[in-house]
Coordinates of N, CA and C in Angstrom, one line a residue:
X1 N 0.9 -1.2 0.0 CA 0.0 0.0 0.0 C 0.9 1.2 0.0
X2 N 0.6 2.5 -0.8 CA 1.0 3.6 -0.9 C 0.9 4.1 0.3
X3 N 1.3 4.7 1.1 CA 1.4 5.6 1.9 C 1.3 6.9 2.4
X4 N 2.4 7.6 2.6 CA 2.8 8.7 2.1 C 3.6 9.3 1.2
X5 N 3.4 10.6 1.0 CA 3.8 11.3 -0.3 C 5.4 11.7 0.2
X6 N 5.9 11.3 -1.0 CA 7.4 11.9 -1.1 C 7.7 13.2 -0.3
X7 N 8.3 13.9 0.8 CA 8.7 15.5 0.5 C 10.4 15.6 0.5
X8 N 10.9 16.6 -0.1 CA 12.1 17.0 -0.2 C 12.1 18.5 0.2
X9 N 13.3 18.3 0.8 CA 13.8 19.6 1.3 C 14.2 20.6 0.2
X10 N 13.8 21.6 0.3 CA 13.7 22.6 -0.9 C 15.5 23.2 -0.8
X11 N 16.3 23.1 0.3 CA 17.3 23.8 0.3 C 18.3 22.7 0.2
X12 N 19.6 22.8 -0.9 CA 20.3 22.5 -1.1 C 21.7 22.4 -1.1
X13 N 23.1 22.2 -0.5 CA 24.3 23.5 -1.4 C 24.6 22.5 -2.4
X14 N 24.5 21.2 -3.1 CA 24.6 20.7 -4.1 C 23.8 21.0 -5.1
X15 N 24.0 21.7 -6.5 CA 23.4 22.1 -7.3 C 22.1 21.1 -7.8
X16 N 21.2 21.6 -8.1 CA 19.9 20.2 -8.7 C 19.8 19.0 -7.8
X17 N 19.9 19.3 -6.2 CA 19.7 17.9 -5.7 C 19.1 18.4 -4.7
X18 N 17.8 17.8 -4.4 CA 17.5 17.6 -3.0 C 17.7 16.6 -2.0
X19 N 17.2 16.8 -0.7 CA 17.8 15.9 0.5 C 16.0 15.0 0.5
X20 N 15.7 14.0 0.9 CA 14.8 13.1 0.9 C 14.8 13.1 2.7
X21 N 13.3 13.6 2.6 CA 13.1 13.8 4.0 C 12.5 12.3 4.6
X22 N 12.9 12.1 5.9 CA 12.2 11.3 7.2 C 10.5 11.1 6.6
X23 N 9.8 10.0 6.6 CA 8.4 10.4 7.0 C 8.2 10.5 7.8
X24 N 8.7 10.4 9.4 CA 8.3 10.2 10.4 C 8.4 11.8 11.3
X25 N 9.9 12.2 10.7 CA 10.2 13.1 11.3 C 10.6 14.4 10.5
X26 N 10.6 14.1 9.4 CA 10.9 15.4 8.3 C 12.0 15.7 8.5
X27 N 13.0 15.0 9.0 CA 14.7 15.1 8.7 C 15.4 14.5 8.0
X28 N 16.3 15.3 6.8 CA 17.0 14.7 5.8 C 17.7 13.8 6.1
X29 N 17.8 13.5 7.6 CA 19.4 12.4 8.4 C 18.9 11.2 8.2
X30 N 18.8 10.9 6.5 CA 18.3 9.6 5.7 C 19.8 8.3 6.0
X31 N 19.8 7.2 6.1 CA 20.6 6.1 5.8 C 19.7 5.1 4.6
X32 N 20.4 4.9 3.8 CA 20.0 3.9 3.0 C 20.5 2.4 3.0
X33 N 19.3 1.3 3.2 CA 19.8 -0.1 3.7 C 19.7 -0.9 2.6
X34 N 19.5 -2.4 2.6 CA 19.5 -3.0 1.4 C 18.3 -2.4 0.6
X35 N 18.4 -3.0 -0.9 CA 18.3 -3.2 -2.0 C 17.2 -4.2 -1.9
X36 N 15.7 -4.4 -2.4 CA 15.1 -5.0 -2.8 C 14.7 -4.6 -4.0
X37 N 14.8 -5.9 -5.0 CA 14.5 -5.7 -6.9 C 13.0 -7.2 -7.0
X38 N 12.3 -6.6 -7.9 CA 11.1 -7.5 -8.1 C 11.4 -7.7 -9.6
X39 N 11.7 -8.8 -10.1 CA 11.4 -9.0 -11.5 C 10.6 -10.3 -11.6
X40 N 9.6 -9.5 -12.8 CA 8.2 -10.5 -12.9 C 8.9 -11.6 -14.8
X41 N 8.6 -12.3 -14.7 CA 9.2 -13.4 -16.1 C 8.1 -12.5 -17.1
X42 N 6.9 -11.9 -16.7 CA 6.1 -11.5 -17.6 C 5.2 -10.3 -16.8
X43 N 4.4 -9.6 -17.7 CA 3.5 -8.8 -16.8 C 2.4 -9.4 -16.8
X44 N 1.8 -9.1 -14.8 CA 1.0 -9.5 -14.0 C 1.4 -11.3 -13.5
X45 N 2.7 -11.7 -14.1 CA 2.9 -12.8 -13.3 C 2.8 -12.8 -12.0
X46 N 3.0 -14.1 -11.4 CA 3.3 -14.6 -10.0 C 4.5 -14.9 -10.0
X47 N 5.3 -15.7 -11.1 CA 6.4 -16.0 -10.9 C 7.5 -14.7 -11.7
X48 N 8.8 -15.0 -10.9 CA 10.1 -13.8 -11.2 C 11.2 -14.0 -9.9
X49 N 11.6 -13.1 -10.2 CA 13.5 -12.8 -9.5 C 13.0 -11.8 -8.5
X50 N 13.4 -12.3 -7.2 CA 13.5 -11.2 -6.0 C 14.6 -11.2 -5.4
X51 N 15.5 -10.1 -5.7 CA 16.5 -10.5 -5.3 C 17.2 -9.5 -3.7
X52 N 18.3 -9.1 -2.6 CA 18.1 -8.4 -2.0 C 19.7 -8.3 -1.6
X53 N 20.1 -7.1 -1.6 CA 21.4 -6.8 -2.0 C 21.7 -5.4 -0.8
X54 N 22.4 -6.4 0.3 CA 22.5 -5.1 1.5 C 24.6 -5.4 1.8
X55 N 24.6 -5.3 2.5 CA 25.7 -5.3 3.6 C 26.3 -6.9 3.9
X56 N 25.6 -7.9 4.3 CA 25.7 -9.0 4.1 C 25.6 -9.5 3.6
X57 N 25.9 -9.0 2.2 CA 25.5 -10.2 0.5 C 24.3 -9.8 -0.6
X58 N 23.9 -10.7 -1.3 CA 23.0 -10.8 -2.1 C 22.3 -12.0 -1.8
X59 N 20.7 -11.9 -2.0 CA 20.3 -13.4 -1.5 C 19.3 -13.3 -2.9
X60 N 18.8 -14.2 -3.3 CA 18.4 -14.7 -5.0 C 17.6 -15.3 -4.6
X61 N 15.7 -15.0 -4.8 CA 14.5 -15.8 -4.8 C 13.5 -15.8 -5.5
X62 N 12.3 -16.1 -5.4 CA 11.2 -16.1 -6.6 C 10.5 -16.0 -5.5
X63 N 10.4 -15.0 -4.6 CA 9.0 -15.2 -3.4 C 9.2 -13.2 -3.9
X64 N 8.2 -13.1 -5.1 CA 7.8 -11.5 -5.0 C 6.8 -11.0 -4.3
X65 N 6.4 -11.5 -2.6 CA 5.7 -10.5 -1.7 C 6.4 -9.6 -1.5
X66 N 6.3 -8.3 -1.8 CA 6.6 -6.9 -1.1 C 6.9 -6.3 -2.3
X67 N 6.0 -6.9 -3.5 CA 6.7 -6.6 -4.5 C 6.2 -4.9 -4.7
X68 N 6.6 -3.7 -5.0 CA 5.3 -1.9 -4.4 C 4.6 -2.3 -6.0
X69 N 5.0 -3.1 -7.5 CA 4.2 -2.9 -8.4 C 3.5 -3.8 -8.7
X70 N 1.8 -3.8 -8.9 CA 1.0 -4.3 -9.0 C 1.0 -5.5 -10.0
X71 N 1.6 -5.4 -11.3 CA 1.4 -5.6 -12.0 C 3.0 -6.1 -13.3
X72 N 4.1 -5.4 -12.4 CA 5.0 -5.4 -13.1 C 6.2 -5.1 -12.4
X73 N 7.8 -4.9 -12.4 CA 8.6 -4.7 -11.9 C 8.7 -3.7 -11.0
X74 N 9.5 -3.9 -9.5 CA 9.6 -2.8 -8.6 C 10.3 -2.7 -7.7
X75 N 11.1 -1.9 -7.1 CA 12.5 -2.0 -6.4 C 12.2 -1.0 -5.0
X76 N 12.3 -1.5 -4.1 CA 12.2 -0.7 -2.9 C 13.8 -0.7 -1.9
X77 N 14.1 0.1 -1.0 CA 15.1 0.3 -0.1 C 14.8 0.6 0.8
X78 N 15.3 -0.1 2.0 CA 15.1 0.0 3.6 C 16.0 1.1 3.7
X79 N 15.5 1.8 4.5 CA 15.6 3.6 5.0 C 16.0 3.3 6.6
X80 N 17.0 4.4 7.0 CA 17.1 4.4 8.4 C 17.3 6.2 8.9
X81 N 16.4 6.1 9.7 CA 17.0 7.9 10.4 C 17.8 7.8 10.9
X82 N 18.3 9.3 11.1 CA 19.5 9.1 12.5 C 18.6 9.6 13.8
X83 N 17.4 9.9 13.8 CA 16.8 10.1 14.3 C 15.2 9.5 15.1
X84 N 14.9 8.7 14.2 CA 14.0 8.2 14.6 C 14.2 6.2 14.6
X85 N 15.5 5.8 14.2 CA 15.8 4.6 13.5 C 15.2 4.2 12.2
X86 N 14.9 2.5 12.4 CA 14.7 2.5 11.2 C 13.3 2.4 10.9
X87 N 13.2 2.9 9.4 CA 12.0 3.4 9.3 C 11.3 1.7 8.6
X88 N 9.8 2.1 9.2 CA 9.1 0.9 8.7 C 8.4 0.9 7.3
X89 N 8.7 2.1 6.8 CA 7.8 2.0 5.2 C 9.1 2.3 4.8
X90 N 9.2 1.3 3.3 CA 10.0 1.4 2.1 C 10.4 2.3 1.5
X91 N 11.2 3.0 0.7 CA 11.5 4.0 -0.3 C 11.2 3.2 -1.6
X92 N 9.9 3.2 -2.3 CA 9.9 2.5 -3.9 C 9.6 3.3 -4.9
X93 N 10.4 2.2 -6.0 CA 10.2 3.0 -7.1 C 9.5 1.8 -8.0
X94 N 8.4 2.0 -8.9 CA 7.9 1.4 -10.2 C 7.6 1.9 -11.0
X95 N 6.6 0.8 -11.9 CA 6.3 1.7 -13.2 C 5.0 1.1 -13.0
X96 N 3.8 2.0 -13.9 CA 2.4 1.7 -14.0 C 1.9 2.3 -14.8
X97 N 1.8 1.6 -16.4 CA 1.1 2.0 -17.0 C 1.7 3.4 -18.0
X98 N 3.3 3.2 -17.9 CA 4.2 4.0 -18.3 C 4.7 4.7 -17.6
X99 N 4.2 5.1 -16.6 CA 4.5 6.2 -15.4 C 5.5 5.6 -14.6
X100 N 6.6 6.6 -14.3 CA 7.3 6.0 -13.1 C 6.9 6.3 -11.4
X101 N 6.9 5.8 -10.5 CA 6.1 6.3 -9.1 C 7.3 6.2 -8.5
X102 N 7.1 7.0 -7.2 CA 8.0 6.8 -6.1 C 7.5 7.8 -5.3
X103 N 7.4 6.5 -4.0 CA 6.5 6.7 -2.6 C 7.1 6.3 -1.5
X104 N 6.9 6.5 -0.6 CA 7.0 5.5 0.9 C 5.9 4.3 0.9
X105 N 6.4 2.7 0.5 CA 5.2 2.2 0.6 C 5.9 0.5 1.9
X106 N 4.0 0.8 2.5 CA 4.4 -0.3 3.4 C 4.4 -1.7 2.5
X107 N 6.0 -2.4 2.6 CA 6.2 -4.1 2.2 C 5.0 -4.8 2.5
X108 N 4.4 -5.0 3.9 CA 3.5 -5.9 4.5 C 2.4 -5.9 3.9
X109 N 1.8 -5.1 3.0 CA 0.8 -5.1 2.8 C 0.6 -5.4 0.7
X110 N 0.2 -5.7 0.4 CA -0.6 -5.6 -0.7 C -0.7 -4.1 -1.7
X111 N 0.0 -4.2 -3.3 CA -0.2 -2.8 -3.6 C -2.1 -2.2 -4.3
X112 N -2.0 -1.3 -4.0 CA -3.8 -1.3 -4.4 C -3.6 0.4 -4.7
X113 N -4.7 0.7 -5.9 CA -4.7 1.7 -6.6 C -6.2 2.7 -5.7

């Protein structure tokens, strides 16, 4: 499930970039953790490549629960504050229908429009 909406810090000193705020706490003091990738063999399959790529390795499976796209490929990253720990909703990115998204969405749950 979608969540909450993206916000970014409007102030920068690195040219064209923003800081990716906390949901929790609206503080840029982001950590980024592993790597979760969803590849589907086809669109709207069940079967595909989940794969999960942190600190301890890569691990390689075909169980796409937590996959954030309904219907087709989707990659999310465990987030940590320096402030609040770690956060329980995802950073993902998919596609749908041509569009690319990117949300905070909870893994546990099921994606729904």
């Amino acid at each position: 499930m979608y969540t909450k909406k993206i916000q970014f810090d409007d102030y920068s000193n690195m040219k064209s970039v923003s800081s990716l705020l906390c949901p929790n706490c609206n503080d840029p003091a982001l950590h980024q953790g592993a790597a979760h990738t969803f590849w589907r063999t086809m669109e709207d399959s069940n079967a595909g490549l989940h794969t999960v790529a942190g600190q301890n390795g890569t691990i390689l499976d075909g169980n796409l629960t937590g996959n954030p796209s309904m219907r087709r490929d989707g990659t999310y990253l465990d987030m940590e504050c320096e402030h609040c720990g770690p956060i329980f909703l995802k950073l993902a990115i998919f596609q749908h229908k041509g569009t690319t998204y990117l949300t905070w969405f909870d893994a546990t749950l099921e994606p729904s429009w």
